[in-house]
Coordinates of C-alpha atoms and ligand atoms in Angstrom, one line a residue:
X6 CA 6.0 15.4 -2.6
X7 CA 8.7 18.1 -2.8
X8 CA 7.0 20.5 -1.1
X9 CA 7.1 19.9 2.4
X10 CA 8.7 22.7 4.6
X11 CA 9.6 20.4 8.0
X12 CA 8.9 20.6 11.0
X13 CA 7.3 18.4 13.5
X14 CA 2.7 18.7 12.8
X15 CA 3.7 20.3 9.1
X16 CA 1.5 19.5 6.5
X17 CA 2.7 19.0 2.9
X18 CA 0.0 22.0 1.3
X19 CA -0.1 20.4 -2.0
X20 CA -0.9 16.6 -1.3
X21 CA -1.7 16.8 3.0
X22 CA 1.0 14.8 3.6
X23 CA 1.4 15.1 7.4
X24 CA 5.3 14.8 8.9
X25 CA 6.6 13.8 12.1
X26 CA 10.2 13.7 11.3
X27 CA 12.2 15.9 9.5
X28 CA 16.0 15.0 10.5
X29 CA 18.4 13.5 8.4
X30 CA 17.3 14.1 4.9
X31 CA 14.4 11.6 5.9
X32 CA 10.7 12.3 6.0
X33 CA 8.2 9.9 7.5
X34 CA 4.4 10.8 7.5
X35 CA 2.9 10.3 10.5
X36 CA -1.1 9.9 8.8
X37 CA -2.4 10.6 5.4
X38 CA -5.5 12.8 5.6
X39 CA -8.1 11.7 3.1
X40 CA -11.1 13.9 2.2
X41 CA -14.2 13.7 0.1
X42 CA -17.5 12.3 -0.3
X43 CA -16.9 9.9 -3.0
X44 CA -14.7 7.5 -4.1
X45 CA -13.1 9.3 -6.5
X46 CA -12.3 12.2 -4.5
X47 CA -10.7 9.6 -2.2
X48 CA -8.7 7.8 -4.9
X49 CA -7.7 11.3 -6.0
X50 CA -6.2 12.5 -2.2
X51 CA -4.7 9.1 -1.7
X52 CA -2.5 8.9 -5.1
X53 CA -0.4 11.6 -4.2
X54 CA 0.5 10.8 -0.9
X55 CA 1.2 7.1 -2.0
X56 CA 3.6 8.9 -3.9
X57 CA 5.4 10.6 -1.1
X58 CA 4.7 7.8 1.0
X59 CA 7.4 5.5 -1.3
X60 CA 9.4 8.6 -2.4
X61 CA 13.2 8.4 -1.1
X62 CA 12.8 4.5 0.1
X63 CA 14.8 2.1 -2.1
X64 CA 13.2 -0.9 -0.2
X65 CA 10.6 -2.7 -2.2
X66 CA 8.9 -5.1 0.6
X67 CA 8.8 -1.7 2.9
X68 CA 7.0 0.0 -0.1
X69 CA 4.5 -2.5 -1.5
X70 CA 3.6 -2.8 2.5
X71 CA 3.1 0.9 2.7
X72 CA 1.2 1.1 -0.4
X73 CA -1.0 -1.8 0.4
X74 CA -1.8 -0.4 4.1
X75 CA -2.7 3.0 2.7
X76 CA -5.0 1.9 -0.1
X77 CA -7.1 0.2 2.6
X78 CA -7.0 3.1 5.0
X79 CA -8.1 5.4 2.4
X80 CA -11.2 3.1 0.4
X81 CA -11.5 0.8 3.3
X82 CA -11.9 -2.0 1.2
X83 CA -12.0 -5.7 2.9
X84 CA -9.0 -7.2 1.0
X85 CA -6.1 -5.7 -0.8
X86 CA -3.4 -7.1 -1.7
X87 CA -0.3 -8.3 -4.5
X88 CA 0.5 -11.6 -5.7
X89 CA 4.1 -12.0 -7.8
X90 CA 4.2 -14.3 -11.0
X91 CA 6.5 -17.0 -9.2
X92 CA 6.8 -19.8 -12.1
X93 CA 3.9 -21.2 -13.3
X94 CA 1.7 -19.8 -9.7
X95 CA 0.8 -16.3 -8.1
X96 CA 2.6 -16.2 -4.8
X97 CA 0.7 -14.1 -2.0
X98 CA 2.7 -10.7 -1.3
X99 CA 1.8 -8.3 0.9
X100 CA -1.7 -7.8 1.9
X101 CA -4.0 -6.3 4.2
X102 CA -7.1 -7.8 5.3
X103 CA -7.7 -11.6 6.5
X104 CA -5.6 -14.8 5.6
X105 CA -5.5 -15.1 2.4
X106 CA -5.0 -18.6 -0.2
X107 CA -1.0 -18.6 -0.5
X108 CA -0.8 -19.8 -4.4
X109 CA -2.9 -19.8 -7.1
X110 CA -2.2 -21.1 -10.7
X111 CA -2.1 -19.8 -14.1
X112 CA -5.7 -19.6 -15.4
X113 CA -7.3 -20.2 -11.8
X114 CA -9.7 -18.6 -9.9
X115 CA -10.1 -14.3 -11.1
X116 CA -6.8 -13.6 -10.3
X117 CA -5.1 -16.2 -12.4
X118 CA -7.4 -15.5 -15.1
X119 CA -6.2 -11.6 -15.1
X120 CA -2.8 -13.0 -15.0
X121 CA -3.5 -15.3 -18.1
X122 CA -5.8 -12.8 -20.0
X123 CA -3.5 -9.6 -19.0
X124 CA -6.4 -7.6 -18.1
X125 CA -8.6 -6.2 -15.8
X126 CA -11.0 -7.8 -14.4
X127 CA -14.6 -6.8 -12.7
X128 CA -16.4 -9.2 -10.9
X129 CA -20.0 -7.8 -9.7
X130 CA -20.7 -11.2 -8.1
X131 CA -18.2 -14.1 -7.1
X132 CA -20.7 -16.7 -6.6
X133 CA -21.0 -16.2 -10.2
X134 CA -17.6 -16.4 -11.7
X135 CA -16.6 -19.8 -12.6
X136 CA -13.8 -21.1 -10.4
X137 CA -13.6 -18.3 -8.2
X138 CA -11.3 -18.9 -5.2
X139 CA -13.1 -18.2 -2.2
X140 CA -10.3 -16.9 0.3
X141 CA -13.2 -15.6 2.2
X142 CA -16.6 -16.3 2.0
X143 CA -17.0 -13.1 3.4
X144 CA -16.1 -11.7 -0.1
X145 CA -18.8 -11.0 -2.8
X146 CA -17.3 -8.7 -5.6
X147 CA -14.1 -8.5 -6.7
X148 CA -11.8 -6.3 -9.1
X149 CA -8.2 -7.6 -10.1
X150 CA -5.7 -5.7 -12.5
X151 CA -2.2 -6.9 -13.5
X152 CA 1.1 -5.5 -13.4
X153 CA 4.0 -5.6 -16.6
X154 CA 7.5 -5.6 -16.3
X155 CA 9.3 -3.5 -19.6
X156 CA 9.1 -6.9 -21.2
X157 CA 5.5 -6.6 -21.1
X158 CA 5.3 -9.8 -18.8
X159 CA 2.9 -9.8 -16.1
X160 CA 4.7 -9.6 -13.0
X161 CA 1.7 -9.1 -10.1
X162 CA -1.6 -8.6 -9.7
X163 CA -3.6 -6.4 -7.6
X164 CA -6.3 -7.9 -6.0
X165 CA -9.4 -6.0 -4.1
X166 CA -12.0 -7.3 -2.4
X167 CA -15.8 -6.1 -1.1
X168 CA -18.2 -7.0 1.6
X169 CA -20.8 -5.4 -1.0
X170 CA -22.6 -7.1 -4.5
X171 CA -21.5 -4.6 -7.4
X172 CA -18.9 -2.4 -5.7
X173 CA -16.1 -2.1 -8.5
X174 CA -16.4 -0.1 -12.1
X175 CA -14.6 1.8 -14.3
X176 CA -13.9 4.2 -12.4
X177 CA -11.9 2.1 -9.5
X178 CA -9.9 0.5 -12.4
X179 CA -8.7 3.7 -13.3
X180 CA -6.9 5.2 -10.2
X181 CA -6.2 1.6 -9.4
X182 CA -4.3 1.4 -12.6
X183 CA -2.5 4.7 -10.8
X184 CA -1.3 2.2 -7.9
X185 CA -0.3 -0.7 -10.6
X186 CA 2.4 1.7 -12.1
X187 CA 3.4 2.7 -8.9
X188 CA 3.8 -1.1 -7.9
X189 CA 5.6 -2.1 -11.3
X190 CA 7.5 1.0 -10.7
X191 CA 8.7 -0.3 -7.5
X192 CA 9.2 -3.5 -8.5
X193 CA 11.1 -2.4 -11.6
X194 CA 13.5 -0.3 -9.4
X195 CA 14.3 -3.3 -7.3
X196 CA 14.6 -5.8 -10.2
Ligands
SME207 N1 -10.7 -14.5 -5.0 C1 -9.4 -14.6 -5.6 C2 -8.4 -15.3 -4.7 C3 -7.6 -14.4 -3.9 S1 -8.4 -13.9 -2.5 O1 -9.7 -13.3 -2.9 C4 -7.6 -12.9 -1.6 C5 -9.5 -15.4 -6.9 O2 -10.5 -15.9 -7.3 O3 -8.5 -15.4 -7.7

């Protein structure tokens, strides 16, 4: 967001990005403002204030946190979160949402199988996806997308979770592809 003119209540009038700060070369926004009736409209507000939201910060945790937090303020999803390729397991990064399973292995459960098949992956149902790890049994659909480094090796995955049967399609993997790059991004510029 280069658009933003500074002073304390200003909105950014391209992407709504609200500031609070404006001292010191740094910008902080206080909120993000996301509008519309559907999802897409909301996927569509939030990408551009995820954005500005990492814009100008070199720290990766700080980042992935932010990124994370606003996803879940914007869709209001029940679980989002990254797990990092750590060896031969996914290692829990940040999150938002309840306590989550801290490892899972290469093949296991829907994340490891995106990690092992290197692609998305839609689950309408949990109960019926062989070896799904139930974190939550509050959970019942599920969409999970992995992350590549330059090499091409998977690196993350992203991992959403519903309270609703069916509530992930085509067009939630796209605009969360949109996050993916921007994690692998941040990753990549911390690596
Ligand atoms: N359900 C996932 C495990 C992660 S939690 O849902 C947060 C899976 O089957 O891989």
């Amino acid at each position: 967001c280069k658009s933003i003119a500074g002073k304390s209540g200003n909105q950014c009038k391209y992407c709504h990005t609200r500031i609070y700060k404006f001292e010191l070369n740094l910008r902080m926004p206080e909120t993000m403002i996301i509008e519309g009736e559907t999802r897409e409209e909301r996927y569509n507000a939030l990408l551009p204030q995820l954005k500005a939201l990492v814009e100008g910060e070199t720290d990766v945790l700080a980042n992935l946190g932010n990124i994370i937090a606003g996803l879940r303020q914007a869709m209001h999803f029940f679980w989002i979160g990254v797990y990092f390729v750590k060896g031969h397991e996914l290692v829990l990064g940040p999150f938002q949402g309840p306590i989550a399973c801290t490892r899972i292995g290469f093949g296991k459960g829907v994340c490891g199988t995106a990690w092992k098949e290197r692609k998305t992956m839609i689950v309408p149902d949990v109960d019926q996806f062989p070896g799904h790890i139930a974190c939550s049994s509050s959970s019942k659909s599920e969409i999970v997308l992995p992350g590549f480094n330059k090499q091409g090796d998977t690196v993350f995955v992203l991992d959403v979770d519903s309270l609703e049967l069916n509530d992930f399609n085509e067009v939630d993997e796209k605009y969360l592809k949109e996050v993916v790059k921007l994690i692998a991004e941040q990753i990549r510029l911390n690596a």
